[in-house]
Amino acid sequence: MTETAATVPAFSVRGLSFRYDHAPDCRWALRHVQYAVEAGTIVGIIGPNGSGKTSLLKLLMKLLHPESGEIRVFGKDIETVSPATLARRIAFVPQETPQLFPFTLGELVLMGRFPFHQPFAGWGWDAADDVRHATRAMHSMEIASLANRMMSDVSGGERQRAMIARALTQDADVLLLDEPTAFLDLHHQLDIARKLRQLNREQGLTVVMVSHDLNLASQCCDQLLLLHQGEIAAQGHPADVIRSDVLEPVYRCEVIVDQHPRSHAPRVAVPV
Amino acid sequence: MSNTHIPASTWPAGTRSGAGQSDRLMRHLSVGRWVIGVTSLAMSSLFIGVVCLAVGAESVAVGTILRIAGMVLQGDGDALESVGASSVILLQFRLPRLGLAFLVGSSLAVVGASLQALLRNPLAEPYVLGISSGAAFGATVGLLLGVGGTVLGLSVLPVWAFCGGLLSILVVYRISVTYRMLSVHTLLLAGVILNALFSALIMFVVSLADPTQAFKIMMWLMGTIVAPSYSTLLWLAVWLGAGGTVLFWLARSLNVLTMGEETSRALGVEVERVKKLIFVVSALMTGAVVSLAGLIGFVGMVVPHVVRMIAGADHRLLLPASALVGGSFLMVADTIARTALSPTELPVGVVTALTGGPVFMYLLVKRRAGVAV
């Protein structure tokens, strides 16, 4: 991490409002959002469907543009940063990637080096350095032995690891993930969560992830951001957010919160 | 500020020891693999070209072809005359025709491969999407208005074809913008509708023409390669070569684009710019091809598909390889069209449709529902 990265927040969001349509009657997807993501932390964005989680993530990645307010990335206005420059600081792991063409897992991971080949982004060879970065990232995600397998032939968990490996290959300081465990079974959910925490602890990677899994978020994140109808309903340490009096009005159901027997993080149960 | 490379020592223990080994194990597109692939394909294209030159109503021995080639390269006109009819057949008919077939086939294949990546649809190609018929409509209108005169020769006809092609590409573009995750079949359906629409318009325009002209237009529409003049060939080669170079230049962006637009933008691809560039270049190349050779279908879909199975999906190799294989494929198809029912000639579009159509159906049936995003 650079010195600035340690002191300046990875993201600072001020007065952020966004909607998908400028029509006056259009609902706000996000309204007056004010938040800072400290560098080196794991932040979980939680909330019900349609609360603006994914919109916020996409705004942070400049995939969407705010209607008002500003987003600063390591102190710089995001609107002034070029896509390639942004990609060298922030890596995005989408929920799912279509596998329509026969790329190998290694080729996919190597694509993470794309932002480093500007302005000759189109042509050119993968330098030894690129291959080294990709190999390291695959080792880190423990998928190096699958490098030559077709992406369509690997399991869902391995595919998700490959997507994270590609993000690591970008050499970014921040990892943005959109429901990284959505389609995975328990074993693979745990596996991805542990990997993310390991990367955070050992390499100081800042992680921002959208998650529907409150228990996973509670155990895995340093900070939680609870969104409700486009506004921040609660924020702070998991113990301050994962509380029945906070969650019940947002999720509109009875929420029982106790303590996880092992991690002592707050644990959520919903009686049917 | 951005290159905050994490020193190797901070990586998890145990990861560094194995790194050197899998550097060697990981398959990726190296310069060597690219050179070997492209060179061997270029050699086989040359070989196929020579064989196609030899075959015909008047077969010419390969030895004679090589001798004539030597004479041409030395600029020895007198020696050429001594060879007699063979040199006329070869140099005035078969060679320019073969050259045109190669250029048309390679352009269609490269445009097809690029559109497939851009639209994330392995079945996309100019003919199926209705871009070719849009170009044909433009060219037909141009023909009948008497602007451009002949189908062959330097003319403004390609401009008409380009406008028609661009028109249909705009429709395809609108559809691809409206639906963010476009299903494979929606886009094909749009192509079917565009094709029907433009066919009707072409029929309407043709019915206004006199019968002789109408027949010529119908033959051209079926996809016919006729020996062009060398100046036309040269003009076309420069035109298509320029377009192809632009697409090759974007190869890496195309790789990333197959992963979806959001992922591409997140990786630093200037998506809108790349998209517009590819659409315009595709329309320009398709326009040039259609104005000279009419509607030739399925080359742009089948060729990249086959090449991908052998050479992988990386567009840095896929595009040049598709150009060579597509060119060879159309040289063979045109030789079949020329000789199968000799002395009658088939339109080459009939040959490509008869071979490509079944492959297209097979691919459509084979696609697993889950893969077709």
Short mmCIF file of N, CA and C in Angstrom, two decimals, chain A residues 66-154:
data_model
loop_
_atom_site.label_atom_id
_atom_site.label_comp_id
_atom_site.label_asym_id
_atom_site.label_seq_id
_atom_site.Cartn_x
_atom_site.Cartn_y
_atom_site.Cartn_z
N PRO A 66 -23.49 9.37 -10.96
CA PRO A 66 -24.46 9.96 -10.02
C PRO A 66 -25.18 11.15 -10.63
N GLU A 67 -26.40 11.38 -10.14
CA GLU A 67 -27.13 12.56 -10.62
C GLU A 67 -26.66 13.79 -9.84
N SER A 68 -26.39 13.57 -8.57
CA SER A 68 -25.78 14.65 -7.80
C SER A 68 -24.90 14.04 -6.72
N GLY A 69 -24.05 14.86 -6.15
CA GLY A 69 -23.11 14.38 -5.15
C GLY A 69 -21.82 13.95 -5.81
N GLU A 70 -20.85 13.55 -4.99
CA GLU A 70 -19.57 13.18 -5.57
C GLU A 70 -18.99 11.94 -4.91
N ILE A 71 -18.16 11.26 -5.70
CA ILE A 71 -17.45 10.08 -5.21
C ILE A 71 -15.97 10.36 -5.37
N ARG A 72 -15.23 10.19 -4.29
CA ARG A 72 -13.78 10.36 -4.39
C ARG A 72 -13.10 9.02 -4.17
N VAL A 73 -12.16 8.72 -5.06
CA VAL A 73 -11.40 7.48 -4.97
C VAL A 73 -9.99 7.85 -4.55
N PHE A 74 -9.59 7.44 -3.36
CA PHE A 74 -8.30 7.82 -2.82
C PHE A 74 -8.08 9.33 -2.98
N GLY A 75 -9.13 10.08 -2.69
CA GLY A 75 -9.03 11.54 -2.69
C GLY A 75 -9.28 12.20 -4.03
N LYS A 76 -9.40 11.39 -5.10
CA LYS A 76 -9.58 11.98 -6.44
C LYS A 76 -11.03 11.83 -6.88
N ASP A 77 -11.55 12.88 -7.51
CA ASP A 77 -12.91 12.82 -8.04
C ASP A 77 -12.98 11.73 -9.11
N ILE A 78 -13.90 10.79 -8.92
CA ILE A 78 -13.94 9.61 -9.80
C ILE A 78 -14.22 10.00 -11.25
N GLU A 79 -14.92 11.13 -11.46
CA GLU A 79 -15.26 11.53 -12.82
C GLU A 79 -14.02 11.97 -13.61
N THR A 80 -12.96 12.31 -12.91
CA THR A 80 -11.76 12.77 -13.61
C THR A 80 -10.78 11.63 -13.88
N VAL A 81 -11.10 10.43 -13.39
CA VAL A 81 -10.17 9.31 -13.53
C VAL A 81 -10.57 8.49 -14.76
N SER A 82 -9.61 8.17 -15.62
CA SER A 82 -9.91 7.40 -16.83
C SER A 82 -10.19 5.94 -16.46
N PRO A 83 -10.96 5.25 -17.30
CA PRO A 83 -11.32 3.86 -16.98
C PRO A 83 -10.10 2.98 -16.70
N ALA A 84 -9.05 3.14 -17.50
CA ALA A 84 -7.87 2.28 -17.32
C ALA A 84 -7.16 2.59 -16.01
N THR A 85 -7.06 3.89 -15.68
CA THR A 85 -6.41 4.27 -14.42
C THR A 85 -7.21 3.72 -13.24
N LEU A 86 -8.52 3.82 -13.35
CA LEU A 86 -9.38 3.33 -12.29
C LEU A 86 -9.21 1.82 -12.13
N ALA A 87 -9.09 1.14 -13.27
CA ALA A 87 -8.97 -0.32 -13.24
C ALA A 87 -7.66 -0.78 -12.61
N ARG A 88 -6.69 0.11 -12.53
CA ARG A 88 -5.43 -0.27 -11.88
C ARG A 88 -5.50 -0.08 -10.37
N ARG A 89 -6.57 0.57 -9.89
CA ARG A 89 -6.71 0.74 -8.45
C ARG A 89 -7.87 -0.06 -7.88
N ILE A 90 -8.90 -0.22 -8.73
CA ILE A 90 -10.11 -0.88 -8.25
C ILE A 90 -10.45 -2.03 -9.19
N ALA A 91 -10.66 -3.20 -8.62
CA ALA A 91 -11.03 -4.35 -9.43
C ALA A 91 -12.45 -4.76 -9.08
N PHE A 92 -13.18 -5.16 -10.08
CA PHE A 92 -14.60 -5.47 -9.93
C PHE A 92 -14.83 -6.94 -10.23
N VAL A 93 -15.52 -7.63 -9.34
CA VAL A 93 -15.87 -9.03 -9.57
C VAL A 93 -17.39 -9.10 -9.74
N PRO A 94 -17.85 -9.30 -10.98
CA PRO A 94 -19.30 -9.32 -11.20
C PRO A 94 -19.91 -10.59 -10.63
N GLN A 95 -21.22 -10.56 -10.51
CA GLN A 95 -21.91 -11.72 -9.93
C GLN A 95 -21.72 -12.95 -10.80
N GLU A 96 -21.84 -12.75 -12.09
CA GLU A 96 -21.71 -13.88 -12.99
C GLU A 96 -21.12 -13.41 -14.31
N THR A 97 -20.32 -14.24 -14.93
CA THR A 97 -19.74 -13.88 -16.21
C THR A 97 -20.15 -14.93 -17.22
N PRO A 98 -20.69 -14.49 -18.35
CA PRO A 98 -21.10 -15.47 -19.36
C PRO A 98 -19.89 -16.22 -19.93
N GLN A 99 -20.05 -17.50 -20.14
CA GLN A 99 -18.97 -18.31 -20.73
C GLN A 99 -19.40 -18.76 -22.11
N LEU A 100 -19.30 -17.87 -23.08
CA LEU A 100 -19.79 -18.20 -24.42
C LEU A 100 -18.67 -18.67 -25.33
N PHE A 101 -17.45 -18.31 -25.00
CA PHE A 101 -16.34 -18.62 -25.88
C PHE A 101 -15.30 -19.43 -25.12
N PRO A 102 -14.61 -20.31 -25.81
CA PRO A 102 -13.72 -21.25 -25.13
C PRO A 102 -12.41 -20.64 -24.63
N PHE A 103 -12.49 -19.75 -23.65
CA PHE A 103 -11.28 -19.25 -23.01
C PHE A 103 -10.86 -20.22 -21.93
N THR A 104 -9.55 -20.36 -21.74
CA THR A 104 -9.08 -21.16 -20.62
C THR A 104 -9.10 -20.27 -19.37
N LEU A 105 -9.05 -20.92 -18.22
CA LEU A 105 -9.06 -20.19 -16.96
C LEU A 105 -7.87 -19.22 -16.90
N GLY A 106 -6.71 -19.71 -17.37
CA GLY A 106 -5.52 -18.87 -17.37
C GLY A 106 -5.67 -17.64 -18.25
N GLU A 107 -6.27 -17.83 -19.41
CA GLU A 107 -6.47 -16.69 -20.32
C GLU A 107 -7.39 -15.65 -19.68
N LEU A 108 -8.41 -16.16 -19.00
CA LEU A 108 -9.35 -15.26 -18.33
C LEU A 108 -8.65 -14.45 -17.25
N VAL A 109 -7.82 -15.13 -16.46
CA VAL A 109 -7.12 -14.43 -15.38
C VAL A 109 -6.16 -13.39 -15.97
N LEU A 110 -5.52 -13.74 -17.08
CA LEU A 110 -4.58 -12.82 -17.74
C LEU A 110 -5.27 -11.53 -18.21
N MET A 111 -6.57 -11.61 -18.46
CA MET A 111 -7.28 -10.41 -18.91
C MET A 111 -7.20 -9.30 -17.87
N GLY A 112 -6.91 -9.66 -16.63
CA GLY A 112 -6.75 -8.67 -15.58
C GLY A 112 -5.61 -7.71 -15.86
N ARG A 113 -4.71 -8.08 -16.79
CA ARG A 113 -3.60 -7.19 -17.12
C ARG A 113 -3.97 -6.18 -18.18
N PHE A 114 -5.21 -6.24 -18.67
CA PHE A 114 -5.63 -5.33 -19.74
C PHE A 114 -5.35 -3.85 -19.44
N PRO A 115 -5.72 -3.36 -18.23
CA PRO A 115 -5.52 -1.93 -17.98
C PRO A 115 -4.06 -1.50 -18.00
N PHE A 116 -3.12 -2.45 -18.00
CA PHE A 116 -1.71 -2.09 -17.98
C PHE A 116 -1.14 -1.97 -19.38
N HIS A 117 -1.98 -2.19 -20.38
CA HIS A 117 -1.48 -2.17 -21.74
C HIS A 117 -2.01 -0.99 -22.54
N GLN A 118 -2.45 0.05 -21.85
CA GLN A 118 -2.87 1.26 -22.54
C GLN A 118 -1.64 2.01 -22.99
N PRO A 119 -1.66 2.78 -24.08
CA PRO A 119 -2.79 2.92 -24.99
C PRO A 119 -2.84 1.82 -26.04
N PHE A 120 -1.86 0.92 -26.05
CA PHE A 120 -1.86 -0.13 -27.07
C PHE A 120 -2.63 -1.33 -26.56
N ALA A 121 -3.86 -1.04 -26.14
CA ALA A 121 -4.62 -2.07 -25.45
C ALA A 121 -5.04 -3.19 -26.39
N GLY A 122 -5.15 -2.87 -27.66
CA GLY A 122 -5.70 -3.86 -28.58
C GLY A 122 -4.73 -4.99 -28.87
N TRP A 123 -3.57 -4.64 -29.29
CA TRP A 123 -2.62 -5.64 -29.72
C TRP A 123 -1.54 -5.82 -28.66
N GLY A 124 -0.60 -6.61 -28.94
CA GLY A 124 0.50 -6.76 -28.02
C GLY A 124 0.47 -8.10 -27.34
N TRP A 125 1.59 -8.48 -26.81
CA TRP A 125 1.74 -9.79 -26.21
C TRP A 125 1.71 -9.69 -24.70
N ASP A 126 1.44 -10.81 -24.08
CA ASP A 126 1.49 -10.84 -22.63
C ASP A 126 2.96 -10.91 -22.24
N ALA A 127 3.41 -9.90 -21.54
CA ALA A 127 4.80 -9.89 -21.11
C ALA A 127 4.99 -10.95 -20.02
N ALA A 128 6.25 -11.34 -19.81
CA ALA A 128 6.55 -12.32 -18.77
C ALA A 128 6.01 -11.84 -17.43
N ASP A 129 6.06 -10.53 -17.24
CA ASP A 129 5.57 -9.92 -16.01
C ASP A 129 4.06 -10.15 -15.84
N ASP A 130 3.33 -10.04 -16.95
CA ASP A 130 1.88 -10.27 -16.91
C ASP A 130 1.59 -11.71 -16.49
N VAL A 131 2.31 -12.63 -17.11
CA VAL A 131 2.10 -14.04 -16.81
C VAL A 131 2.44 -14.31 -15.35
N ARG A 132 3.48 -13.65 -14.86
CA ARG A 132 3.88 -13.84 -13.47
C ARG A 132 2.77 -13.36 -12.52
N HIS A 133 2.22 -12.21 -12.82
CA HIS A 133 1.14 -11.69 -11.99
C HIS A 133 -0.05 -12.65 -11.98
N ALA A 134 -0.41 -13.13 -13.17
CA ALA A 134 -1.56 -14.01 -13.28
C ALA A 134 -1.31 -15.32 -12.52
N THR A 135 -0.09 -15.83 -12.66
CA THR A 135 0.24 -17.08 -11.99
C THR A 135 0.17 -16.93 -10.48
N ARG A 136 0.72 -15.81 -10.00
CA ARG A 136 0.68 -15.53 -8.57
C ARG A 136 -0.76 -15.48 -8.06
N ALA A 137 -1.59 -14.77 -8.82
CA ALA A 137 -2.98 -14.62 -8.40
C ALA A 137 -3.67 -15.98 -8.37
N MET A 138 -3.35 -16.82 -9.34
CA MET A 138 -3.97 -18.15 -9.37
C MET A 138 -3.49 -19.01 -8.22
N HIS A 139 -2.21 -18.88 -7.89
CA HIS A 139 -1.69 -19.60 -6.73
C HIS A 139 -2.38 -19.13 -5.46
N SER A 140 -2.54 -17.82 -5.37
CA SER A 140 -3.16 -17.24 -4.20
C SER A 140 -4.59 -17.75 -4.03
N MET A 141 -5.28 -17.98 -5.14
CA MET A 141 -6.64 -18.50 -5.07
C MET A 141 -6.66 -20.03 -5.19
N GLU A 142 -5.48 -20.63 -5.23
CA GLU A 142 -5.34 -22.09 -5.29
C GLU A 142 -6.05 -22.70 -6.50
N ILE A 143 -5.87 -22.07 -7.64
CA ILE A 143 -6.45 -22.62 -8.87
C ILE A 143 -5.40 -22.74 -9.97
N ALA A 144 -4.11 -22.66 -9.57
CA ALA A 144 -3.05 -22.67 -10.59
C ALA A 144 -3.07 -23.96 -11.41
N SER A 145 -3.47 -25.06 -10.79
CA SER A 145 -3.46 -26.32 -11.52
C SER A 145 -4.56 -26.37 -12.58
N LEU A 146 -5.50 -25.41 -12.51
CA LEU A 146 -6.62 -25.42 -13.47
C LEU A 146 -6.37 -24.44 -14.62
N ALA A 147 -5.16 -23.88 -14.68
CA ALA A 147 -4.90 -22.77 -15.62
C ALA A 147 -5.28 -23.11 -17.06
N ASN A 148 -5.07 -24.34 -17.46
CA ASN A 148 -5.33 -24.67 -18.87
C ASN A 148 -6.69 -25.29 -19.11
N ARG A 149 -7.50 -25.34 -18.04
CA ARG A 149 -8.86 -25.87 -18.23
C ARG A 149 -9.76 -24.82 -18.84
N MET A 150 -10.75 -25.29 -19.60
CA MET A 150 -11.72 -24.36 -20.17
C MET A 150 -12.60 -23.81 -19.05
N MET A 151 -12.93 -22.52 -19.14
CA MET A 151 -13.78 -21.92 -18.11
C MET A 151 -15.13 -22.62 -18.01
N SER A 152 -15.60 -23.14 -19.14
CA SER A 152 -16.91 -23.81 -19.11
C SER A 152 -16.84 -25.16 -18.41
N ASP A 153 -15.62 -25.67 -18.17
CA ASP A 153 -15.48 -27.00 -17.57
C ASP A 153 -15.20 -26.96 -16.07
N VAL A 154 -15.02 -25.76 -15.49
CA VAL A 154 -14.71 -25.72 -14.06
C VAL A 154 -16.00 -25.49 -13.26
#
